[in-house]
Amino acid sequence: EQEIEKGKPAKAPDVVAKEGFEFTGWDKEFTNVSSDLVVTATYKEVLTELDDRLTSALTPDFDYVGKDFINDGVGIVRLNRVVDGDTISVYSPSSSLAITIRFLGIDTPESTGSIEPWGKAASAFVKEILYSAESVLLEAEGERMDSGGKRYLAWVWYKPVGGTQYRLLNLEEVEFAYSKYSQKVDSKYHEVMKEATNKASQTKKRLWGEIDPNHNYSREHIETTLLNLWYNHEKYQSHLRMIFSTAT
């Protein structure tokens, strides 16, 4: 408590430290005090651990029963395989052929071709979830296909075995710092994806500051399959030229 001459500034009170929170300032200005005034310290939570609170709170807000993803933009599909942390192959009811799905809103580090830190971990995270999922649900938004016309674009929902609700995997990858949000500002999920990014970045975990213990940082690591090389050969042209010139 202070007694201050009218119109004069007050001295800033002592700041009380709060574990897990950072002091951000005072709720009122006190540079020109003209009447009795009570000021309160304001804080923001400082996160040190990753969590999935946003993913757990979000549920699909669209009707998907009886819908087909290719024809309707939403629908339950059957998983064929996980390619990497942001790409999967699935079967849609209206097609006998597998289609490739590129996750909207995220871009995980590479886990095939030029291996990047946390790429293998992101891929393993998605594999663990989707290979054991009870159901996979896709939701299109905006353009249906990528610029190359080879892959469908989707928000990927999954229902865990024994679970009662679908979870948005794109969001969960951001919450657990396996991917950064690729800023799809016109999306209905923009705000929650942005919040997940801010939350994860505070922890300095994985992509936000940790060294990947399973990545070889000493040299460029090229690892791929013949199938991936066939579909994405343009990505590896320089490496192929190097390999063939060395071989000859």
PDB file of C-alpha atoms in Angstrom:
ATOM      1  CA  GLU A   1       0.000   0.000   0.000  1.00  0.00           C
ATOM      2  CA  GLN A   2       1.297   3.448  -0.955  1.00  0.00           C
ATOM      3  CA  GLU A   3       0.247   7.026  -0.306  1.00  0.00           C
ATOM      4  CA  ILE A   4       0.805   9.115  -3.430  1.00  0.00           C
ATOM      5  CA  GLU A   5       0.319  12.782  -4.183  1.00  0.00           C
ATOM      6  CA  LYS A   6      -2.518  13.292  -6.675  1.00  0.00           C
ATOM      7  CA  GLY A   7      -1.275  13.283 -10.255  1.00  0.00           C
ATOM      8  CA  LYS A   8       2.033  11.642  -9.350  1.00  0.00           C
ATOM      9  CA  PRO A   9       3.215   8.159 -10.364  1.00  0.00           C
ATOM     10  CA  ALA A  10       3.181   5.227  -7.985  1.00  0.00           C
ATOM     11  CA  LYS A  11       6.120   2.939  -7.405  1.00  0.00           C
ATOM     12  CA  ALA A  12       5.734  -0.466  -9.037  1.00  0.00           C
ATOM     13  CA  PRO A  13       4.862  -3.119  -6.438  1.00  0.00           C
ATOM     14  CA  ASP A  14       7.124  -6.098  -5.894  1.00  0.00           C
ATOM     15  CA  VAL A  15       6.403  -8.930  -8.311  1.00  0.00           C
ATOM     16  CA  VAL A  16       5.527 -12.254  -6.713  1.00  0.00           C
ATOM     17  CA  ALA A  17       7.032 -15.163  -8.645  1.00  0.00           C
ATOM     18  CA  LYS A  18       4.596 -17.918  -9.604  1.00  0.00           C
ATOM     19  CA  GLU A  19       5.943 -21.310 -10.589  1.00  0.00           C
ATOM     20  CA  GLY A  20       5.021 -22.210 -14.163  1.00  0.00           C
ATOM     21  CA  PHE A  21       4.011 -18.630 -15.012  1.00  0.00           C
ATOM     22  CA  GLU A  22       5.763 -15.563 -16.399  1.00  0.00           C
ATOM     23  CA  PHE A  23       4.977 -12.024 -15.217  1.00  0.00           C
ATOM     24  CA  THR A  24       3.638  -9.937 -18.109  1.00  0.00           C
ATOM     25  CA  GLY A  25       2.807  -6.615 -16.443  1.00  0.00           C
ATOM     26  CA  TRP A  26       0.091  -4.838 -14.496  1.00  0.00           C
ATOM     27  CA  ASP A  27      -3.601  -4.655 -15.268  1.00  0.00           C
ATOM     28  CA  LYS A  28      -3.694  -0.844 -14.837  1.00  0.00           C
ATOM     29  CA  GLU A  29      -1.404   2.100 -15.495  1.00  0.00           C
ATOM     30  CA  PHE A  30      -0.178   3.968 -12.404  1.00  0.00           C
ATOM     31  CA  THR A  31       1.928   6.754 -13.872  1.00  0.00           C
ATOM     32  CA  ASN A  32      -0.672   9.430 -13.060  1.00  0.00           C
ATOM     33  CA  VAL A  33      -2.677   8.426 -10.000  1.00  0.00           C
ATOM     34  CA  SER A  34      -5.712  10.616  -9.348  1.00  0.00           C
ATOM     35  CA  SER A  35      -7.775   8.395  -7.006  1.00  0.00           C
ATOM     36  CA  ASP A  36      -7.598   5.192  -4.991  1.00  0.00           C
ATOM     37  CA  LEU A  37      -6.219   2.482  -7.209  1.00  0.00           C
ATOM     38  CA  VAL A  38      -5.702  -1.258  -6.916  1.00  0.00           C
ATOM     39  CA  VAL A  39      -3.343  -2.876  -9.433  1.00  0.00           C
ATOM     40  CA  THR A  40      -3.006  -6.592 -10.054  1.00  0.00           C
ATOM     41  CA  ALA A  41      -0.104  -8.457 -11.564  1.00  0.00           C
ATOM     42  CA  THR A  42      -0.807 -10.392 -14.763  1.00  0.00           C
ATOM     43  CA  TYR A  43       0.889 -13.627 -15.780  1.00  0.00           C
ATOM     44  CA  LYS A  44       0.970 -16.057 -18.669  1.00  0.00           C
ATOM     45  CA  GLU A  45       1.492 -19.785 -18.364  1.00  0.00           C
ATOM     46  CA  VAL A  46       4.919 -21.010 -19.428  1.00  0.00           C
ATOM     47  CA  LEU A  47       4.586 -24.485 -20.854  1.00  0.00           C
ATOM     48  CA  THR A  48       7.428 -26.964 -20.495  1.00  0.00           C
ATOM     49  CA  GLU A  49       5.676 -30.176 -21.521  1.00  0.00           C
ATOM     50  CA  LEU A  50       3.728 -31.084 -24.649  1.00  0.00           C
ATOM     51  CA  ASP A  51       0.074 -32.085 -24.345  1.00  0.00           C
ATOM     52  CA  ASP A  52      -2.954 -32.830 -26.519  1.00  0.00           C
ATOM     53  CA  ARG A  53      -5.591 -30.713 -24.780  1.00  0.00           C
ATOM     54  CA  LEU A  54      -6.710 -29.024 -27.999  1.00  0.00           C
ATOM     55  CA  THR A  55      -6.971 -32.276 -29.937  1.00  0.00           C
ATOM     56  CA  SER A  56      -8.963 -33.856 -27.118  1.00  0.00           C
ATOM     57  CA  ALA A  57     -11.417 -30.948 -27.079  1.00  0.00           C
ATOM     58  CA  LEU A  58     -12.093 -30.855 -30.835  1.00  0.00           C
ATOM     59  CA  THR A  59     -14.683 -33.039 -32.591  1.00  0.00           C
ATOM     60  CA  PRO A  60     -15.958 -33.175 -36.211  1.00  0.00           C
ATOM     61  CA  ASP A  61     -18.729 -30.656 -36.862  1.00  0.00           C
ATOM     62  CA  PHE A  62     -19.859 -32.147 -40.179  1.00  0.00           C
ATOM     63  CA  ASP A  63     -22.061 -35.031 -41.290  1.00  0.00           C
ATOM     64  CA  TYR A  64     -20.061 -37.906 -42.756  1.00  0.00           C
ATOM     65  CA  VAL A  65     -22.465 -40.853 -42.475  1.00  0.00           C
ATOM     66  CA  GLY A  66     -23.048 -42.401 -45.887  1.00  0.00           C
ATOM     67  CA  LYS A  67     -20.674 -39.908 -47.534  1.00  0.00           C
ATOM     68  CA  ASP A  68     -17.802 -40.720 -49.892  1.00  0.00           C
ATOM     69  CA  PHE A  69     -14.596 -38.699 -49.684  1.00  0.00           C
ATOM     70  CA  ILE A  70     -13.901 -38.560 -53.420  1.00  0.00           C
ATOM     71  CA  ASN A  71     -17.447 -37.530 -54.354  1.00  0.00           C
ATOM     72  CA  ASP A  72     -18.530 -35.588 -51.263  1.00  0.00           C
ATOM     73  CA  GLY A  73     -15.300 -34.258 -49.745  1.00  0.00           C
ATOM     74  CA  VAL A  74     -15.880 -36.134 -46.481  1.00  0.00           C
ATOM     75  CA  GLY A  75     -16.053 -39.800 -45.665  1.00  0.00           C
ATOM     76  CA  ILE A  76     -14.635 -42.809 -43.878  1.00  0.00           C
ATOM     77  CA  VAL A  77     -11.803 -44.540 -45.730  1.00  0.00           C
ATOM     78  CA  ARG A  78      -9.747 -47.698 -45.310  1.00  0.00           C
ATOM     79  CA  LEU A  79      -6.046 -47.200 -44.633  1.00  0.00           C
ATOM     80  CA  ASN A  80      -3.664 -48.751 -47.132  1.00  0.00           C
ATOM     81  CA  ARG A  81      -0.342 -47.519 -45.741  1.00  0.00           C
ATOM     82  CA  VAL A  82       1.409 -44.614 -44.059  1.00  0.00           C
ATOM     83  CA  VAL A  83       3.963 -43.011 -46.380  1.00  0.00           C
ATOM     84  CA  ASP A  84       5.407 -40.505 -43.908  1.00  0.00           C
ATOM     85  CA  GLY A  85       4.336 -37.997 -41.283  1.00  0.00           C
ATOM     86  CA  ASP A  86       2.010 -36.061 -43.569  1.00  0.00           C
ATOM     87  CA  THR A  87       1.110 -38.484 -46.363  1.00  0.00           C
ATOM     88  CA  ILE A  88      -0.972 -41.660 -46.361  1.00  0.00           C
ATOM     89  CA  SER A  89      -2.525 -44.006 -48.903  1.00  0.00           C
ATOM     90  CA  VAL A  90      -6.165 -45.048 -48.482  1.00  0.00           C
ATOM     91  CA  TYR A  91      -9.067 -46.772 -50.206  1.00  0.00           C
ATOM     92  CA  SER A  92     -12.275 -44.810 -50.671  1.00  0.00           C
ATOM     93  CA  PRO A  93     -15.567 -46.697 -51.161  1.00  0.00           C
ATOM     94  CA  SER A  94     -16.040 -45.237 -54.648  1.00  0.00           C
ATOM     95  CA  SER A  95     -12.625 -46.351 -55.939  1.00  0.00           C
ATOM     96  CA  SER A  96     -10.986 -49.753 -56.186  1.00  0.00           C
ATOM     97  CA  LEU A  97      -7.591 -48.070 -56.431  1.00  0.00           C
ATOM     98  CA  ALA A  98      -5.674 -46.605 -53.512  1.00  0.00           C
ATOM     99  CA  ILE A  99      -5.471 -42.811 -53.450  1.00  0.00           C
ATOM    100  CA  THR A 100      -2.754 -40.697 -51.842  1.00  0.00           C
ATOM    101  CA  ILE A 101      -3.706 -38.181 -49.164  1.00  0.00           C
ATOM    102  CA  ARG A 102      -1.554 -35.186 -48.247  1.00  0.00           C
ATOM    103  CA  PHE A 103      -2.391 -33.759 -44.816  1.00  0.00           C
ATOM    104  CA  LEU A 104      -3.651 -30.173 -44.835  1.00  0.00           C
ATOM    105  CA  GLY A 105      -2.064 -27.534 -42.623  1.00  0.00           C
ATOM    106  CA  ILE A 106       1.172 -29.344 -41.789  1.00  0.00           C
ATOM    107  CA  ASP A 107       4.513 -30.183 -43.361  1.00  0.00           C
ATOM    108  CA  THR A 108       6.496 -32.720 -41.366  1.00  0.00           C
ATOM    109  CA  PRO A 109      10.258 -33.132 -41.851  1.00  0.00           C
ATOM    110  CA  GLU A 110      11.259 -35.594 -44.566  1.00  0.00           C
ATOM    111  CA  SER A 111      11.498 -39.261 -43.601  1.00  0.00           C
ATOM    112  CA  THR A 112      12.097 -40.581 -47.124  1.00  0.00           C
ATOM    113  CA  GLY A 113      14.639 -39.320 -49.600  1.00  0.00           C
ATOM    114  CA  SER A 114      16.682 -36.616 -47.851  1.00  0.00           C
ATOM    115  CA  ILE A 115      16.107 -37.534 -44.217  1.00  0.00           C
ATOM    116  CA  GLU A 116      15.586 -34.533 -41.913  1.00  0.00           C
ATOM    117  CA  PRO A 117      15.682 -34.312 -38.110  1.00  0.00           C
ATOM    118  CA  TRP A 118      12.442 -35.566 -36.527  1.00  0.00           C
ATOM    119  CA  GLY A 119      11.188 -36.875 -39.881  1.00  0.00           C
ATOM    120  CA  LYS A 120      11.456 -40.528 -38.878  1.00  0.00           C
ATOM    121  CA  ALA A 121       9.906 -39.760 -35.492  1.00  0.00           C
ATOM    122  CA  ALA A 122       6.933 -37.983 -37.097  1.00  0.00           C
ATOM    123  CA  SER A 123       6.399 -40.898 -39.472  1.00  0.00           C
ATOM    124  CA  ALA A 124       6.573 -43.402 -36.612  1.00  0.00           C
ATOM    125  CA  PHE A 125       4.072 -41.331 -34.609  1.00  0.00           C
ATOM    126  CA  VAL A 126       1.536 -41.418 -37.454  1.00  0.00           C
ATOM    127  CA  LYS A 127       2.113 -45.116 -38.087  1.00  0.00           C
ATOM    128  CA  GLU A 128       1.553 -45.999 -34.444  1.00  0.00           C
ATOM    129  CA  ILE A 129      -1.738 -44.083 -34.434  1.00  0.00           C
ATOM    130  CA  LEU A 130      -3.233 -45.013 -37.790  1.00  0.00           C
ATOM    131  CA  TYR A 131      -2.199 -48.663 -38.001  1.00  0.00           C
ATOM    132  CA  SER A 132      -4.029 -49.270 -34.739  1.00  0.00           C
ATOM    133  CA  ALA A 133      -6.966 -46.914 -35.377  1.00  0.00           C
ATOM    134  CA  GLU A 134     -10.498 -48.248 -35.444  1.00  0.00           C
ATOM    135  CA  SER A 135     -11.534 -45.825 -38.200  1.00  0.00           C
ATOM    136  CA  VAL A 136     -10.082 -43.079 -40.421  1.00  0.00           C
ATOM    137  CA  LEU A 137     -12.210 -40.140 -41.556  1.00  0.00           C
ATOM    138  CA  LEU A 138     -11.179 -37.554 -44.165  1.00  0.00           C
ATOM    139  CA  GLU A 139     -12.375 -33.984 -44.574  1.00  0.00           C
ATOM    140  CA  ALA A 140     -11.530 -31.871 -47.633  1.00  0.00           C
ATOM    141  CA  GLU A 141     -11.324 -28.083 -47.480  1.00  0.00           C
ATOM    142  CA  GLY A 142     -10.714 -25.822 -50.452  1.00  0.00           C
ATOM    143  CA  GLU A 143      -8.803 -27.384 -53.325  1.00  0.00           C
ATOM    144  CA  ARG A 144      -9.276 -31.148 -53.467  1.00  0.00           C
ATOM    145  CA  MET A 145      -5.916 -31.942 -55.108  1.00  0.00           C
ATOM    146  CA  ASP A 146      -2.357 -30.676 -54.713  1.00  0.00           C
ATOM    147  CA  SER A 147      -0.697 -28.569 -57.419  1.00  0.00           C
ATOM    148  CA  GLY A 148       0.715 -31.660 -59.101  1.00  0.00           C
ATOM    149  CA  GLY A 149      -2.681 -33.290 -59.340  1.00  0.00           C
ATOM    150  CA  LYS A 150      -1.424 -36.533 -57.813  1.00  0.00           C
ATOM    151  CA  ARG A 151      -2.541 -36.259 -54.197  1.00  0.00           C
ATOM    152  CA  TYR A 152      -5.806 -35.422 -52.498  1.00  0.00           C
ATOM    153  CA  LEU A 153      -5.661 -32.858 -49.674  1.00  0.00           C
ATOM    154  CA  ALA A 154      -7.461 -33.526 -46.393  1.00  0.00           C
ATOM    155  CA  TRP A 155      -7.812 -33.053 -42.707  1.00  0.00           C
ATOM    156  CA  VAL A 156      -7.284 -36.543 -41.282  1.00  0.00           C
ATOM    157  CA  TRP A 157      -9.427 -37.692 -38.376  1.00  0.00           C
ATOM    158  CA  TYR A 158      -9.052 -41.038 -36.628  1.00  0.00           C
ATOM    159  CA  LYS A 159     -10.916 -42.941 -33.956  1.00  0.00           C
ATOM    160  CA  PRO A 160      -8.698 -44.938 -31.572  1.00  0.00           C
ATOM    161  CA  VAL A 161      -9.700 -48.497 -30.757  1.00  0.00           C
ATOM    162  CA  GLY A 162     -12.260 -48.281 -27.988  1.00  0.00           C
ATOM    163  CA  GLY A 163     -12.558 -44.524 -28.456  1.00  0.00           C
ATOM    164  CA  THR A 164     -15.841 -42.653 -28.618  1.00  0.00           C
ATOM    165  CA  GLN A 165     -14.820 -39.703 -30.773  1.00  0.00           C
ATOM    166  CA  TYR A 166     -12.615 -38.838 -33.723  1.00  0.00           C
ATOM    167  CA  ARG A 167      -9.370 -36.917 -33.205  1.00  0.00           C
ATOM    168  CA  LEU A 168      -7.776 -34.528 -35.715  1.00  0.00           C
ATOM    169  CA  LEU A 169      -4.329 -35.977 -36.450  1.00  0.00           C
ATOM    170  CA  ASN A 170      -3.074 -32.850 -38.252  1.00  0.00           C
ATOM    171  CA  LEU A 171      -3.656 -30.880 -35.053  1.00  0.00           C
ATOM    172  CA  GLU A 172      -2.205 -33.570 -32.810  1.00  0.00           C
ATOM    173  CA  GLU A 173       1.055 -33.592 -34.777  1.00  0.00           C
ATOM    174  CA  VAL A 174       1.393 -29.853 -34.199  1.00  0.00           C
ATOM    175  CA  GLU A 175       0.572 -30.189 -30.491  1.00  0.00           C
ATOM    176  CA  PHE A 176       3.274 -32.829 -30.084  1.00  0.00           C
ATOM    177  CA  ALA A 177       5.822 -30.780 -32.085  1.00  0.00           C
ATOM    178  CA  TYR A 178       6.222 -33.244 -34.955  1.00  0.00           C
ATOM    179  CA  SER A 179       5.187 -30.524 -37.397  1.00  0.00           C
ATOM    180  CA  LYS A 180       4.791 -26.790 -37.555  1.00  0.00           C
ATOM    181  CA  TYR A 181       1.554 -25.280 -38.816  1.00  0.00           C
ATOM    182  CA  SER A 182       1.818 -24.260 -42.478  1.00  0.00           C
ATOM    183  CA  GLN A 183      -0.528 -21.268 -42.022  1.00  0.00           C
ATOM    184  CA  LYS A 184      -3.735 -22.080 -43.867  1.00  0.00           C
ATOM    185  CA  VAL A 185      -5.302 -18.786 -42.760  1.00  0.00           C
ATOM    186  CA  ASP A 186      -8.607 -19.259 -44.556  1.00  0.00           C
ATOM    187  CA  SER A 187      -9.229 -22.600 -42.848  1.00  0.00           C
ATOM    188  CA  LYS A 188     -11.875 -23.108 -40.192  1.00  0.00           C
ATOM    189  CA  TYR A 189      -9.095 -24.718 -38.121  1.00  0.00           C
ATOM    190  CA  HIS A 190      -6.713 -21.771 -38.423  1.00  0.00           C
ATOM    191  CA  GLU A 191      -7.193 -20.468 -34.893  1.00  0.00           C
ATOM    192  CA  VAL A 192      -6.844 -23.815 -33.140  1.00  0.00           C
ATOM    193  CA  MET A 193      -3.827 -24.749 -35.274  1.00  0.00           C
ATOM    194  CA  LYS A 194      -2.221 -21.395 -34.483  1.00  0.00           C
ATOM    195  CA  GLU A 195      -2.907 -21.901 -30.781  1.00  0.00           C
ATOM    196  CA  ALA A 196      -1.373 -25.382 -30.944  1.00  0.00           C
ATOM    197  CA  THR A 197       1.726 -23.929 -32.608  1.00  0.00           C
ATOM    198  CA  ASN A 198       2.135 -21.249 -29.949  1.00  0.00           C
ATOM    199  CA  LYS A 199       1.628 -23.781 -27.189  1.00  0.00           C
ATOM    200  CA  ALA A 200       4.113 -26.306 -28.566  1.00  0.00           C
ATOM    201  CA  SER A 201       6.743 -23.671 -29.366  1.00  0.00           C
ATOM    202  CA  GLN A 202       6.906 -22.596 -25.721  1.00  0.00           C
ATOM    203  CA  THR A 203       8.118 -26.038 -24.678  1.00  0.00           C
ATOM    204  CA  LYS A 204      11.183 -25.922 -26.979  1.00  0.00           C
ATOM    205  CA  LYS A 205      10.586 -29.616 -27.621  1.00  0.00           C
ATOM    206  CA  ARG A 206      11.347 -31.584 -30.793  1.00  0.00           C
ATOM    207  CA  LEU A 207      11.062 -29.284 -33.847  1.00  0.00           C
ATOM    208  CA  TRP A 208      11.099 -26.244 -31.595  1.00  0.00           C
ATOM    209  CA  GLY A 209      14.619 -26.715 -30.303  1.00  0.00           C
ATOM    210  CA  GLU A 210      15.594 -30.263 -29.409  1.00  0.00           C
ATOM    211  CA  ILE A 211      18.254 -32.342 -31.137  1.00  0.00           C
ATOM    212  CA  ASP A 212      16.831 -35.480 -32.727  1.00  0.00           C
ATOM    213  CA  PRO A 213      18.809 -38.249 -30.974  1.00  0.00           C
ATOM    214  CA  ASN A 214      18.214 -40.678 -33.841  1.00  0.00           C
ATOM    215  CA  HIS A 215      19.307 -38.421 -36.702  1.00  0.00           C
ATOM    216  CA  ASN A 216      22.750 -38.428 -38.276  1.00  0.00           C
ATOM    217  CA  TYR A 217      23.714 -34.740 -38.503  1.00  0.00           C
ATOM    218  CA  SER A 218      27.196 -35.436 -39.892  1.00  0.00           C
ATOM    219  CA  ARG A 219      26.112 -35.942 -43.513  1.00  0.00           C
ATOM    220  CA  GLU A 220      23.148 -35.723 -45.860  1.00  0.00           C
ATOM    221  CA  HIS A 221      21.148 -38.905 -45.541  1.00  0.00           C
ATOM    222  CA  ILE A 222      19.341 -40.169 -48.647  1.00  0.00           C
ATOM    223  CA  GLU A 223      16.921 -43.014 -48.055  1.00  0.00           C
ATOM    224  CA  THR A 224      13.991 -43.982 -50.247  1.00  0.00           C
ATOM    225  CA  THR A 225      12.071 -46.834 -51.806  1.00  0.00           C
ATOM    226  CA  LEU A 226      11.681 -47.707 -55.485  1.00  0.00           C
ATOM    227  CA  LEU A 227       7.986 -46.803 -55.230  1.00  0.00           C
ATOM    228  CA  ASN A 228       8.750 -43.374 -53.795  1.00  0.00           C
ATOM    229  CA  LEU A 229      11.493 -42.863 -56.389  1.00  0.00           C
ATOM    230  CA  TRP A 230       9.017 -43.691 -59.157  1.00  0.00           C
ATOM    231  CA  TYR A 231       6.401 -41.194 -57.976  1.00  0.00           C
ATOM    232  CA  ASN A 232       8.810 -38.445 -56.893  1.00  0.00           C
ATOM    233  CA  HIS A 233      11.775 -38.926 -59.226  1.00  0.00           C
ATOM    234  CA  GLU A 234      12.053 -35.177 -59.887  1.00  0.00           C
ATOM    235  CA  LYS A 235      13.103 -34.654 -56.245  1.00  0.00           C
ATOM    236  CA  TYR A 236      16.120 -36.924 -56.668  1.00  0.00           C
ATOM    237  CA  GLN A 237      17.413 -35.940 -60.113  1.00  0.00           C
ATOM    238  CA  SER A 238      20.666 -34.432 -58.815  1.00  0.00           C
ATOM    239  CA  HIS A 239      21.341 -37.436 -56.628  1.00  0.00           C
ATOM    240  CA  LEU A 240      20.595 -39.846 -59.486  1.00  0.00           C
ATOM    241  CA  ARG A 241      22.992 -38.001 -61.798  1.00  0.00           C
ATOM    242  CA  MET A 242      25.668 -38.159 -59.126  1.00  0.00           C
ATOM    243  CA  ILE A 243      25.118 -41.877 -58.558  1.00  0.00           C
ATOM    244  CA  PHE A 244      25.121 -42.750 -62.250  1.00  0.00           C
ATOM    245  CA  SER A 245      28.189 -40.645 -63.062  1.00  0.00           C
ATOM    246  CA  THR A 246      30.060 -42.258 -60.178  1.00  0.00           C
ATOM    247  CA  ALA A 247      29.000 -45.706 -61.314  1.00  0.00           C
ATOM    248  CA  THR A 248      30.303 -45.136 -64.840  1.00  0.00           C
TER     249      THR A 248
END
